[in-house]
Each structure stands twice: as C-alpha cells, then as structure tokens.
PDB file of C-alpha atoms in Angstrom:
ATOM      1  CA  UNK A   3      14.639   0.874  -4.706  1.00 97.00           C
ATOM      2  CA  UNK A   4      10.887   1.168  -5.303  1.00 98.00           C
ATOM      3  CA  UNK A   5       8.582  -1.344  -3.638  1.00 98.00           C
ATOM      4  CA  UNK A   6       4.993  -1.878  -4.769  1.00 98.00           C
ATOM      5  CA  UNK A   7       2.669  -3.430  -2.187  1.00 98.00           C
ATOM      6  CA  UNK A   8      -0.208  -4.901  -4.147  1.00 98.00           C
ATOM      7  CA  UNK A   9      -3.404  -6.207  -2.570  1.00 98.00           C
ATOM      8  CA  UNK A  10      -5.971  -7.787  -4.890  1.00 98.00           C
ATOM      9  CA  UNK A  11      -6.752 -11.464  -5.538  1.00 97.00           C
ATOM     10  CA  UNK A  12      -8.019 -11.230  -9.125  1.00 95.00           C
ATOM     11  CA  UNK A  13      -5.634 -10.927 -12.057  1.00 93.00           C
ATOM     12  CA  UNK A  14      -8.353  -9.599 -14.384  1.00 93.00           C
ATOM     13  CA  UNK A  15      -9.145  -6.683 -12.083  1.00 96.00           C
ATOM     14  CA  UNK A  16      -8.456  -3.035 -12.823  1.00 97.00           C
ATOM     15  CA  UNK A  17      -6.143  -3.062  -9.809  1.00 98.00           C
ATOM     16  CA  UNK A  18      -3.990  -5.597 -11.635  1.00 98.00           C
ATOM     17  CA  UNK A  19      -3.956  -3.357 -14.705  1.00 97.00           C
ATOM     18  CA  UNK A  20      -2.683  -0.539 -12.458  1.00 98.00           C
ATOM     19  CA  UNK A  21       0.027  -2.850 -11.107  1.00 98.00           C
ATOM     20  CA  UNK A  22       1.108  -3.739 -14.638  1.00 97.00           C
ATOM     21  CA  UNK A  23       1.162  -0.065 -15.573  1.00 97.00           C
ATOM     22  CA  UNK A  24       3.357   0.785 -12.589  1.00 97.00           C
ATOM     23  CA  UNK A  25       5.744  -2.024 -13.505  1.00 97.00           C
ATOM     24  CA  UNK A  26       5.849  -0.703 -17.073  1.00 96.00           C
ATOM     25  CA  UNK A  27       6.566   2.846 -15.839  1.00 96.00           C
ATOM     26  CA  UNK A  28       9.431   1.712 -13.611  1.00 96.00           C
ATOM     27  CA  UNK A  29      10.866  -0.556 -16.313  1.00 95.00           C
ATOM     28  CA  UNK A  30      10.807   2.251 -18.889  1.00 94.00           C
ATOM     29  CA  UNK A  31      12.549   4.567 -16.416  1.00 93.00           C
ATOM     30  CA  UNK A  32      15.165   1.925 -15.596  1.00 95.00           C
ATOM     31  CA  UNK A  33      14.107   1.964 -11.952  1.00 95.00           C
ATOM     32  CA  UNK A  34      15.016  -0.826  -9.566  1.00 97.00           C
ATOM     33  CA  UNK A  35      11.738  -2.143  -8.125  1.00 98.00           C
ATOM     34  CA  UNK A  36      10.176  -5.125  -6.375  1.00 98.00           C
ATOM     35  CA  UNK A  37       6.546  -6.174  -6.014  1.00 98.00           C
ATOM     36  CA  UNK A  38       5.025  -7.530  -2.829  1.00 98.00           C
ATOM     37  CA  UNK A  39       1.909  -9.338  -4.099  1.00 98.00           C
ATOM     38  CA  UNK A  40       0.146 -10.408  -0.930  1.00 98.00           C
ATOM     39  CA  UNK A  41      -2.414 -12.742  -2.494  1.00 98.00           C
ATOM     40  CA  UNK A  42      -0.016 -14.293  -4.995  1.00 98.00           C
ATOM     41  CA  UNK A  43       2.474 -14.901  -2.164  1.00 98.00           C
ATOM     42  CA  UNK A  44      -0.308 -16.552  -0.130  1.00 98.00           C
ATOM     43  CA  UNK A  45       0.529 -14.212   2.744  1.00 98.00           C
ATOM     44  CA  UNK A  46      -1.242 -15.196   5.958  1.00 96.00           C
ATOM     45  CA  UNK A  47      -2.605 -11.989   7.532  1.00 96.00           C
ATOM     46  CA  UNK A  48      -3.946 -13.494  10.752  1.00 94.00           C
ATOM     47  CA  UNK A  49      -1.820 -13.425  13.886  1.00 90.00           C
ATOM     48  CA  UNK A  50      -1.758 -16.837  15.545  1.00 89.00           C
ATOM     49  CA  UNK A  51      -1.357 -17.569  19.247  1.00 90.00           C
ATOM     50  CA  UNK A  52       2.188 -18.820  18.555  1.00 89.00           C
ATOM     51  CA  UNK A  53       3.099 -15.601  16.769  1.00 89.00           C
ATOM     52  CA  UNK A  54       1.622 -13.471  19.531  1.00 87.00           C
ATOM     53  CA  UNK A  55       3.969 -15.080  22.061  1.00 87.00           C
ATOM     54  CA  UNK A  56       6.932 -13.295  20.409  1.00 90.00           C
ATOM     55  CA  UNK A  57       5.020 -10.362  18.896  1.00 85.00           C
ATOM     56  CA  UNK A  58       5.823  -7.795  21.583  1.00 83.00           C
ATOM     57  CA  UNK A  59       9.541  -8.492  21.166  1.00 88.00           C
ATOM     58  CA  UNK A  60       9.327  -7.590  17.470  1.00 90.00           C
ATOM     59  CA  UNK A  61      10.288 -11.092  16.392  1.00 91.00           C
ATOM     60  CA  UNK A  62       8.724 -13.322  13.768  1.00 93.00           C
ATOM     61  CA  UNK A  63       9.161 -16.937  12.731  1.00 91.00           C
ATOM     62  CA  UNK A  64       7.605 -16.326   9.300  1.00 94.00           C
ATOM     63  CA  UNK A  65      10.234 -16.210   6.507  1.00 96.00           C
ATOM     64  CA  UNK A  66       7.837 -14.266   4.263  1.00 97.00           C
ATOM     65  CA  UNK A  67       7.509 -11.520   6.874  1.00 97.00           C
ATOM     66  CA  UNK A  68      11.300 -11.366   7.135  1.00 97.00           C
ATOM     67  CA  UNK A  69      11.549 -11.170   3.331  1.00 98.00           C
ATOM     68  CA  UNK A  70       9.063  -8.294   3.185  1.00 98.00           C
ATOM     69  CA  UNK A  71      10.970  -6.443   5.895  1.00 98.00           C
ATOM     70  CA  UNK A  72      14.240  -6.828   3.975  1.00 98.00           C
ATOM     71  CA  UNK A  73      12.630  -5.427   0.814  1.00 98.00           C
ATOM     72  CA  UNK A  74      11.242  -2.429   2.689  1.00 98.00           C
ATOM     73  CA  UNK A  75      14.618  -1.773   4.329  1.00 98.00           C
ATOM     74  CA  UNK A  76      16.094  -1.351   0.834  1.00 98.00           C
ATOM     75  CA  UNK A  77      13.323   0.950  -0.378  1.00 98.00           C
ATOM     76  CA  UNK A  78      13.212   4.705  -0.668  1.00 98.00           C
ATOM     77  CA  UNK A  79       9.719   4.754  -2.196  1.00 98.00           C
ATOM     78  CA  UNK A  80       6.560   2.725  -1.561  1.00 98.00           C
ATOM     79  CA  UNK A  81       3.455   2.391  -3.707  1.00 98.00           C
ATOM     80  CA  UNK A  82       0.298   0.793  -2.336  1.00 98.00           C
ATOM     81  CA  UNK A  83      -2.295  -0.479  -4.821  1.00 98.00           C
ATOM     82  CA  UNK A  84      -5.573  -1.779  -3.427  1.00 98.00           C
ATOM     83  CA  UNK A  85      -9.373  -1.664  -3.733  1.00 98.00           C
ATOM     84  CA  UNK A  86     -11.493   0.043  -1.127  1.00 97.00           C
ATOM     85  CA  UNK A  87     -13.889  -2.488   0.378  1.00 96.00           C
ATOM     86  CA  UNK A  88     -16.411  -1.380   2.986  1.00 95.00           C
ATOM     87  CA  UNK A  89     -14.944   2.133   2.932  1.00 93.00           C
ATOM     88  CA  UNK A  90     -11.431   1.069   3.870  1.00 94.00           C
ATOM     89  CA  UNK A  91      -8.459  -1.037   2.832  1.00 95.00           C
ATOM     90  CA  UNK A  92      -8.770  -4.849   2.570  1.00 97.00           C
ATOM     91  CA  UNK A  93      -8.267  -7.086   5.598  1.00 97.00           C
ATOM     92  CA  UNK A  94      -5.242  -8.615   3.840  1.00 98.00           C
ATOM     93  CA  UNK A  95      -3.467  -5.245   3.910  1.00 98.00           C
ATOM     94  CA  UNK A  96      -4.452  -4.678   7.542  1.00 97.00           C
ATOM     95  CA  UNK A  97      -2.871  -8.052   8.314  1.00 97.00           C
ATOM     96  CA  UNK A  98       0.263  -6.964   6.447  1.00 98.00           C
ATOM     97  CA  UNK A  99       0.660  -4.053   8.866  1.00 98.00           C
ATOM     98  CA  UNK A 100      -0.192  -6.235  11.869  1.00 96.00           C
ATOM     99  CA  UNK A 101       2.406  -8.855  11.004  1.00 97.00           C
ATOM    100  CA  UNK A 102       5.162  -6.989   9.115  1.00 98.00           C
ATOM    101  CA  UNK A 103       5.332  -3.569  10.759  1.00 97.00           C
ATOM    102  CA  UNK A 104       6.803  -4.893  13.977  1.00 96.00           C
ATOM    103  CA  UNK A 105       8.377  -3.219  16.983  1.00 94.00           C
ATOM    104  CA  UNK A 106      12.033  -2.525  16.303  1.00 95.00           C
ATOM    105  CA  UNK A 107      11.491  -2.631  12.548  1.00 97.00           C
ATOM    106  CA  UNK A 108       8.720  -0.115  11.827  1.00 97.00           C
ATOM    107  CA  UNK A 109       8.486   1.706  15.150  1.00 96.00           C
ATOM    108  CA  UNK A 110      10.111   2.112  18.544  1.00 94.00           C
ATOM    109  CA  UNK A 111       8.284   2.489  21.825  1.00 88.00           C
ATOM    110  CA  UNK A 112       9.542   2.429  25.400  1.00 82.00           C
ATOM    111  CA  UNK A 113       9.408   4.365  28.675  1.00 81.00           C
ATOM    112  CA  UNK A 114      11.478   7.193  27.215  1.00 81.00           C
ATOM    113  CA  UNK A 115       9.975   7.152  23.687  1.00 79.00           C
ATOM    114  CA  UNK A 116       6.159   6.753  23.704  1.00 86.00           C
ATOM    115  CA  UNK A 117       6.140   6.165  19.927  1.00 89.00           C
ATOM    116  CA  UNK A 118       8.583   6.794  17.094  1.00 95.00           C
ATOM    117  CA  UNK A 119       8.213   5.586  13.508  1.00 97.00           C
ATOM    118  CA  UNK A 120      11.380   4.104  12.012  1.00 97.00           C
ATOM    119  CA  UNK A 121      10.659   4.085   8.255  1.00 98.00           C
ATOM    120  CA  UNK A 122      11.796   7.679   7.891  1.00 98.00           C
ATOM    121  CA  UNK A 123      14.091   6.618   5.031  1.00 98.00           C
ATOM    122  CA  UNK A 124      11.026   6.303   2.784  1.00 98.00           C
ATOM    123  CA  UNK A 125      11.110   9.539   0.782  1.00 97.00           C
ATOM    124  CA  UNK A 126       7.856   9.094  -1.125  1.00 97.00           C
ATOM    125  CA  UNK A 127       4.699   7.035  -0.792  1.00 98.00           C
ATOM    126  CA  UNK A 128       1.892   6.785  -3.341  1.00 97.00           C
ATOM    127  CA  UNK A 129      -1.455   5.239  -2.450  1.00 98.00           C
ATOM    128  CA  UNK A 130      -3.508   4.178  -5.478  1.00 98.00           C
ATOM    129  CA  UNK A 131      -7.046   3.003  -4.743  1.00 98.00           C
ATOM    130  CA  UNK A 132     -10.132   1.974  -6.685  1.00 98.00           C
ATOM    131  CA  UNK A 133     -13.743   1.808  -5.615  1.00 97.00           C
ATOM    132  CA  UNK A 134     -17.332   1.887  -6.766  1.00 95.00           C
ATOM    133  CA  UNK A 135     -17.630   5.233  -4.956  1.00 94.00           C
ATOM    134  CA  UNK A 136     -15.899   8.515  -5.693  1.00 95.00           C
ATOM    135  CA  UNK A 137     -13.084  10.181  -3.792  1.00 95.00           C
ATOM    136  CA  UNK A 138     -15.432  13.018  -2.877  1.00 96.00           C
ATOM    137  CA  UNK A 139     -17.901  10.575  -1.319  1.00 95.00           C
ATOM    138  CA  UNK A 140     -15.101   8.906   0.651  1.00 95.00           C
ATOM    139  CA  UNK A 141     -13.930  12.295   1.898  1.00 95.00           C
ATOM    140  CA  UNK A 142     -17.302  13.822   2.722  1.00 96.00           C
ATOM    141  CA  UNK A 143     -19.541  10.892   3.666  1.00 95.00           C
ATOM    142  CA  UNK A 144     -17.195   8.161   4.907  1.00 95.00           C
ATOM    143  CA  UNK A 145     -14.872  10.102   7.226  1.00 95.00           C
ATOM    144  CA  UNK A 146     -12.054  10.274   4.657  1.00 97.00           C
ATOM    145  CA  UNK A 147     -10.563   6.944   5.835  1.00 96.00           C
ATOM    146  CA  UNK A 148      -7.652   6.740   3.414  1.00 97.00           C
ATOM    147  CA  UNK A 149      -6.301  10.202   4.169  1.00 97.00           C
ATOM    148  CA  UNK A 150      -7.229  10.355   7.843  1.00 97.00           C
ATOM    149  CA  UNK A 151      -6.572   6.776   8.954  1.00 96.00           C
ATOM    150  CA  UNK A 152      -4.194   5.197   6.445  1.00 97.00           C
ATOM    151  CA  UNK A 153      -1.985   8.157   5.497  1.00 98.00           C
ATOM    152  CA  UNK A 154      -2.230  10.509   8.484  1.00 98.00           C
ATOM    153  CA  UNK A 155      -2.096   7.775  11.126  1.00 97.00           C
ATOM    154  CA  UNK A 156      -0.993   4.314   9.966  1.00 97.00           C
ATOM    155  CA  UNK A 157       1.763   5.458   7.596  1.00 98.00           C
ATOM    156  CA  UNK A 158       2.715   8.370   9.846  1.00 98.00           C
ATOM    157  CA  UNK A 159       3.052   6.006  12.812  1.00 97.00           C
ATOM    158  CA  UNK A 160       5.673   3.952  10.963  1.00 98.00           C
ATOM    159  CA  UNK A 161       7.630   7.095  10.094  1.00 98.00           C
ATOM    160  CA  UNK A 162       6.248   8.094   6.678  1.00 98.00           C
ATOM    161  CA  UNK A 163       5.160  11.703   7.128  1.00 97.00           C
ATOM    162  CA  UNK A 164       1.819  12.660   5.504  1.00 97.00           C
ATOM    163  CA  UNK A 165       3.503  15.290   3.324  1.00 98.00           C
ATOM    164  CA  UNK A 166       5.521  12.481   1.699  1.00 97.00           C
ATOM    165  CA  UNK A 167       2.352  10.653   0.671  1.00 97.00           C
ATOM    166  CA  UNK A 168       0.014  11.148  -2.270  1.00 96.00           C
ATOM    167  CA  UNK A 169      -3.398   9.518  -2.711  1.00 97.00           C
ATOM    168  CA  UNK A 170      -4.686   8.783  -6.218  1.00 97.00           C
ATOM    169  CA  UNK A 171      -8.200   7.351  -6.476  1.00 97.00           C
ATOM    170  CA  UNK A 172     -10.278   5.912  -9.305  1.00 96.00           C
ATOM    171  CA  UNK A 173     -13.972   5.891  -8.417  1.00 95.00           C
ATOM    172  CA  UNK A 174     -16.995   4.291 -10.101  1.00 94.00           C
ATOM    173  CA  UNK A 175     -14.662   1.605 -11.383  1.00 93.00           C
ATOM    174  CA  UNK A 176     -17.589  -0.687 -12.183  1.00 90.00           C
ATOM    175  CA  UNK A 177     -19.521   1.941 -14.152  1.00 88.00           C
ATOM    176  CA  UNK A 178     -16.876   3.543 -16.342  1.00 91.00           C
ATOM    177  CA  UNK A 179     -15.995   2.205 -19.802  1.00 90.00           C
ATOM    178  CA  UNK A 180     -12.667   0.676 -20.793  1.00 90.00           C
ATOM    179  CA  UNK A 181     -11.676   3.944 -22.488  1.00 92.00           C
ATOM    180  CA  UNK A 182     -11.814   5.768 -19.140  1.00 94.00           C
ATOM    181  CA  UNK A 183      -9.736   3.031 -17.512  1.00 94.00           C
ATOM    182  CA  UNK A 184      -7.120   3.403 -20.233  1.00 94.00           C
ATOM    183  CA  UNK A 185      -7.120   7.174 -19.800  1.00 95.00           C
ATOM    184  CA  UNK A 186      -6.435   6.769 -16.074  1.00 95.00           C
ATOM    185  CA  UNK A 187      -3.498   4.449 -16.811  1.00 94.00           C
ATOM    186  CA  UNK A 188      -2.105   6.922 -19.352  1.00 93.00           C
ATOM    187  CA  UNK A 189      -2.440   9.736 -16.813  1.00 93.00           C
ATOM    188  CA  UNK A 190      -0.448   7.660 -14.323  1.00 93.00           C
ATOM    189  CA  UNK A 191       2.375   7.433 -16.854  1.00 90.00           C
ATOM    190  CA  UNK A 192       2.260  11.172 -17.431  1.00 89.00           C
ATOM    191  CA  UNK A 193       2.347  11.901 -13.691  1.00 85.00           C
ATOM    192  CA  UNK A 194       5.479   9.813 -13.249  1.00 85.00           C
ATOM    193  CA  UNK A 195       7.133  11.225 -16.369  1.00 75.00           C
ATOM    194  CA  UNK A 196       6.529  14.759 -15.119  1.00 69.00           C
ATOM    195  CA  UNK A 197       7.407  13.972 -11.507  1.00 67.00           C
ATOM    196  CA  UNK A 198       3.977  15.108 -10.291  1.00 63.00           C
ATOM    197  CA  UNK A 199       2.910  11.937  -8.508  1.00 64.00           C
TER     198      UNK A 199
END
C-alpha cells in the first residue's frame, strides 16, 4: 500500500493540488493508497506531560497515533508532501515524527543495539516540497536541510535508507504562473508513469 503524508492547512494551496495529483495518479494506476492529512485530522503535534510519562516505553494513548502507525505498517511506499517554512519542514510534521515514530515501532535502541531503524519494509519514499526559494538555494545557502537532515538522518534513522528516497522540489511557488504549476503536475504524472520517481 502507498501512504501519502500531507502537511498543509490550506486547501487552495499548490501543495493541495500536488496531493490531488498524487491521488489521481494512484487511482489511475489502480494502486491501493491512504492519505494521512495532518491538519484535516486535527493531529496534535505537541507532546504533553502525560504522554511523556509513557513515551520512553514506546506507548501512546492517542488513537490517531495508533491509526497512523497501523497505516504505515501496511505500507511499502511513503510520499511526503509539505511546504518548506523557515528553510525546513513544518512544525506539524516534526510533531508527527515526535509522536508517531516511537520506540519499538520506528526504531529499536538498547544496550546491545545503540540504534536500529525498523521501517526497512518501506521500499520507496518520495519527498515533494514547495517553497519561495529554489532547490539550489536550499542546497547551497541553507545547508541542504531536506537532503541532509530529513532524508539522510530522520528517514534513515527510522530505517528508510537514503538511496530509497527521492526529493522533488518546486521553488518560487509564489512567483510562477499557473501554467508552470500545471506543467509541474503533468511532469509528476509522467515520472510515475515511467517509473522514474
């Protein structure tokens, strides 16, 4: 199953158009997929004192967290769709990792195993981002946060090897005309049709 993890609050955004395009692609291919829409689900990204009491044991009392974990367990492919705010992913998505990627579910760590990611069953991961700045600027001037931090560290730490991940970015989203947006969406379809994503 394919799972899309979508992080944007505004339904008129270009991010939402990307989500709709991905749903269209999967539907046309007859793929089994589910969407985790963090804002629509009213996901609470902040760890509370109560939650921290059981955090180290890998437990949660939040049924939405348990639901997300069950979806991910059934997945062989993940797609993240989110805007880049302040040169990195939104706080909502950071909270998703804090609260969902728990010990015993996403990673193992003990005296014998310092750290081992457990989501090794994910065969492919696509990260689709948008921003007012270009991919080149993110790479050269901002420390390449998506590749270096999100893909090479965060995803790798939960067992998704960097070579399984692909980052697609749309920059200058606020300055480009609708025609360029449409071209990007069409290119997404072509990538998935040709298996190049």
